[in-house]
Amino acid sequence: MKIKVIGVVGSPHRHGNTTQLMEFALKAAEEVGAQTELVHLLDYKFSPCVGHSVCKGACLIDDDMSKRITPKVVEADGIILGTPVYFGTMAAQLKAFIDRTRVIRHNNFQLANKAFGAIAVAGRRNGGQETTLLEMILAFMRHGVVIVNNGPGTSQFGGTVWAGPQGEAKEDFFGIETVQGVGRRVAEVAKIIKAGLNALNYKPLYEFSSTQGMYKDFEKKYKLAKSAEEIEKTLDTDLIKE
Ligand SMILES: Cc1cc2nc3c(=O)[nH]c(=O)nc-3n(C[C@H](O)[C@H](O)[C@H](O)COP(=O)(O)O)c2cc1C
């Protein structure tokens, strides 16, 4: 059984710290048997989301994100996001990529059950690596991915690296271990999930509904309701019954 892990790099530097670290992560994934691909966002021309909000079907923006990046993300069994820390969060390039993945979510959660890990590198030792990891993790939770940590070495939240003022992430040996841990765990969990899905011949039940969580949906479900107050009453009664 083949598994594929992709590493998406959101740094404006082609051979900078994030790229080098992603290479460490993907090498570790390969050691667990994954095929890998580094997707550097610099190699693609795409616009940030412009909010058409018509994400059912194909994205209305016909650019490299729709044509070249999205198919790679959908095809992968494991996904790693990597970014430099900018003001305690991810670089704008990576955020633009994340926003554009909405179309994948709105077409029945095609990233559900993929293994997911993240890597953040900052100039300072405590420069926002963990806040940045959390933001990537929270964004991708909306996709229904399975989030992994970086394994038994540190069992923390992902790859956290300190590049220092000269930007030498390669000298942060401990940080590199956390990154390798992410690569290994993403590949390992991707393999287990894929084997399980195949063995069960399981089709995920995730179905996208644009009215989910809206009163319209509740009305359908709780036919008695006519007004917001009545809906709330119905919900309360239902909860009590349960
Ligand atoms: C606009 C900008 C904002 C930054 N914000 C932070 C920050 O909040 N905390 C920090 O420790 N380093 C910060 N840095 C430093 C980068 O995170 C650091 O140099 C990183 O290693 C760059 O990775 P790269 O080589 O992949 O581009 C910032 C750098 C830039 C250019």
PDB file of C-alpha atoms and ligand atoms in Angstrom, residues 9-21 40 82-89 91 120-129 131-132 161-169, ligand 1:
ATOM      1  CA  VAL A   9       5.850  25.544   2.505  1.00  0.00           C
ATOM      2  CA  GLY A  10       4.486  29.055   3.017  1.00  0.00           C
ATOM      3  CA  SER A  11       7.764  30.976   3.323  1.00  0.00           C
ATOM      4  CA  PRO A  12       8.719  33.740   0.899  1.00  0.00           C
ATOM      5  CA  HIS A  13      12.247  32.237   0.838  1.00  0.00           C
ATOM      6  CA  ARG A  14      12.851  29.396  -1.558  1.00  0.00           C
ATOM      7  CA  HIS A  15      15.757  27.847   0.352  1.00  0.00           C
ATOM      8  CA  GLY A  16      15.069  29.395   3.741  1.00  0.00           C
ATOM      9  CA  ASN A  17      14.543  27.769   7.101  1.00  0.00           C
ATOM     10  CA  THR A  18      11.014  26.530   6.481  1.00  0.00           C
ATOM     11  CA  THR A  19      12.040  24.766   3.276  1.00  0.00           C
ATOM     12  CA  GLN A  20      15.061  23.123   4.904  1.00  0.00           C
ATOM     13  CA  LEU A  21      12.949  21.959   7.833  1.00  0.00           C
ATOM     14  CA  HIS A  40       6.576  25.416  -2.220  1.00  0.00           C
ATOM     15  CA  GLY A  82       5.220  24.729   7.333  1.00  0.00           C
ATOM     16  CA  THR A  83       5.594  28.448   7.881  1.00  0.00           C
ATOM     17  CA  PRO A  84       7.937  31.055   9.319  1.00  0.00           C
ATOM     18  CA  VAL A  85       6.395  32.847  12.295  1.00  0.00           C
ATOM     19  CA  TYR A  86       5.311  36.340  11.333  1.00  0.00           C
ATOM     20  CA  PHE A  87       4.044  38.459  14.222  1.00  0.00           C
ATOM     21  CA  GLY A  88       3.140  35.369  16.193  1.00  0.00           C
ATOM     22  CA  THR A  89       1.187  33.753  13.386  1.00  0.00           C
ATOM     23  CA  ALA A  91       2.963  34.020   6.857  1.00  0.00           C
ATOM     24  CA  ALA A 120       6.674  26.660  12.637  1.00  0.00           C
ATOM     25  CA  VAL A 121      10.080  28.365  12.717  1.00  0.00           C
ATOM     26  CA  ALA A 122      10.775  31.705  14.394  1.00  0.00           C
ATOM     27  CA  GLY A 123      13.727  34.025  14.905  1.00  0.00           C
ATOM     28  CA  ARG A 124      13.265  33.998  18.688  1.00  0.00           C
ATOM     29  CA  ARG A 125      13.431  30.989  20.937  1.00  0.00           C
ATOM     30  CA  ASN A 126       9.880  31.634  22.086  1.00  0.00           C
ATOM     31  CA  GLY A 127       8.782  33.746  19.162  1.00  0.00           C
ATOM     32  CA  GLY A 128       5.285  32.382  18.614  1.00  0.00           C
ATOM     33  CA  GLN A 129       5.980  28.884  17.289  1.00  0.00           C
ATOM     34  CA  THR A 131       0.606  30.042  18.651  1.00  0.00           C
ATOM     35  CA  THR A 132       1.366  29.601  14.965  1.00  0.00           C
ATOM     36  CA  VAL A 161      12.212  25.559  15.588  1.00  0.00           C
ATOM     37  CA  TRP A 162      14.376  28.465  16.698  1.00  0.00           C
ATOM     38  CA  ALA A 163      16.330  30.036  13.843  1.00  0.00           C
ATOM     39  CA  GLY A 164      18.013  32.812  15.851  1.00  0.00           C
ATOM     40  CA  PRO A 165      18.902  36.267  14.535  1.00  0.00           C
ATOM     41  CA  GLN A 166      21.052  34.885  11.687  1.00  0.00           C
ATOM     42  CA  GLY A 167      18.273  32.550  10.577  1.00  0.00           C
ATOM     43  CA  GLU A 168      20.184  29.302  11.116  1.00  0.00           C
ATOM     44  CA  ALA A 169      17.465  26.805  11.880  1.00  0.00           C
TER      45      ALA A 169
HETATM   46  C1  LIG B   1       7.460  40.129   8.813  1.00  0.00           C
HETATM   47  C2  LIG B   1       8.210  39.237   9.753  1.00  0.00           C
HETATM   48  C3  LIG B   1       7.674  38.974  10.991  1.00  0.00           C
HETATM   49  C4  LIG B   1       8.347  38.146  11.882  1.00  0.00           C
HETATM   50  N1  LIG B   1       7.766  37.886  13.089  1.00  0.00           N
HETATM   51  C5  LIG B   1       8.429  37.098  13.974  1.00  0.00           C
HETATM   52  C6  LIG B   1       7.844  36.801  15.231  1.00  0.00           C
HETATM   53  O1  LIG B   1       6.715  37.170  15.547  1.00  0.00           O
HETATM   54  N2  LIG B   1       8.570  36.061  16.107  1.00  0.00           N
HETATM   55  C7  LIG B   1       9.838  35.603  15.806  1.00  0.00           C
HETATM   56  O2  LIG B   1      10.466  34.980  16.649  1.00  0.00           O
HETATM   57  N3  LIG B   1      10.382  35.812  14.585  1.00  0.00           N
HETATM   58  C8  LIG B   1       9.712  36.540  13.668  1.00  0.00           C
HETATM   59  N4  LIG B   1      10.256  36.760  12.422  1.00  0.00           N
HETATM   60  C9  LIG B   1      11.478  36.012  12.037  1.00  0.00           C
HETATM   61  C10 LIG B   1      11.165  34.763  11.166  1.00  0.00           C
HETATM   62  O3  LIG B   1      10.169  33.964  11.756  1.00  0.00           O
HETATM   63  C11 LIG B   1      12.442  33.924  11.012  1.00  0.00           C
HETATM   64  O4  LIG B   1      13.464  34.686  10.420  1.00  0.00           O
HETATM   65  C12 LIG B   1      12.222  32.644  10.215  1.00  0.00           C
HETATM   66  O5  LIG B   1      13.319  31.798  10.464  1.00  0.00           O
HETATM   67  C13 LIG B   1      12.137  32.879   8.705  1.00  0.00           C
HETATM   68  O6  LIG B   1      11.936  31.636   8.038  1.00  0.00           O
HETATM   69  P1  LIG B   1      12.236  31.456   6.463  1.00  0.00           P
HETATM   70  O7  LIG B   1      13.742  31.426   6.323  1.00  0.00           O
HETATM   71  O8  LIG B   1      11.605  30.209   6.059  1.00  0.00           O
HETATM   72  O9  LIG B   1      11.648  32.631   5.760  1.00  0.00           O
HETATM   73  C14 LIG B   1       9.602  37.567  11.525  1.00  0.00           C
HETATM   74  C15 LIG B   1      10.156  37.855  10.260  1.00  0.00           C
HETATM   75  C16 LIG B   1       9.468  38.676   9.384  1.00  0.00           C
HETATM   76  C17 LIG B   1      10.071  38.955   8.020  1.00  0.00           C
END
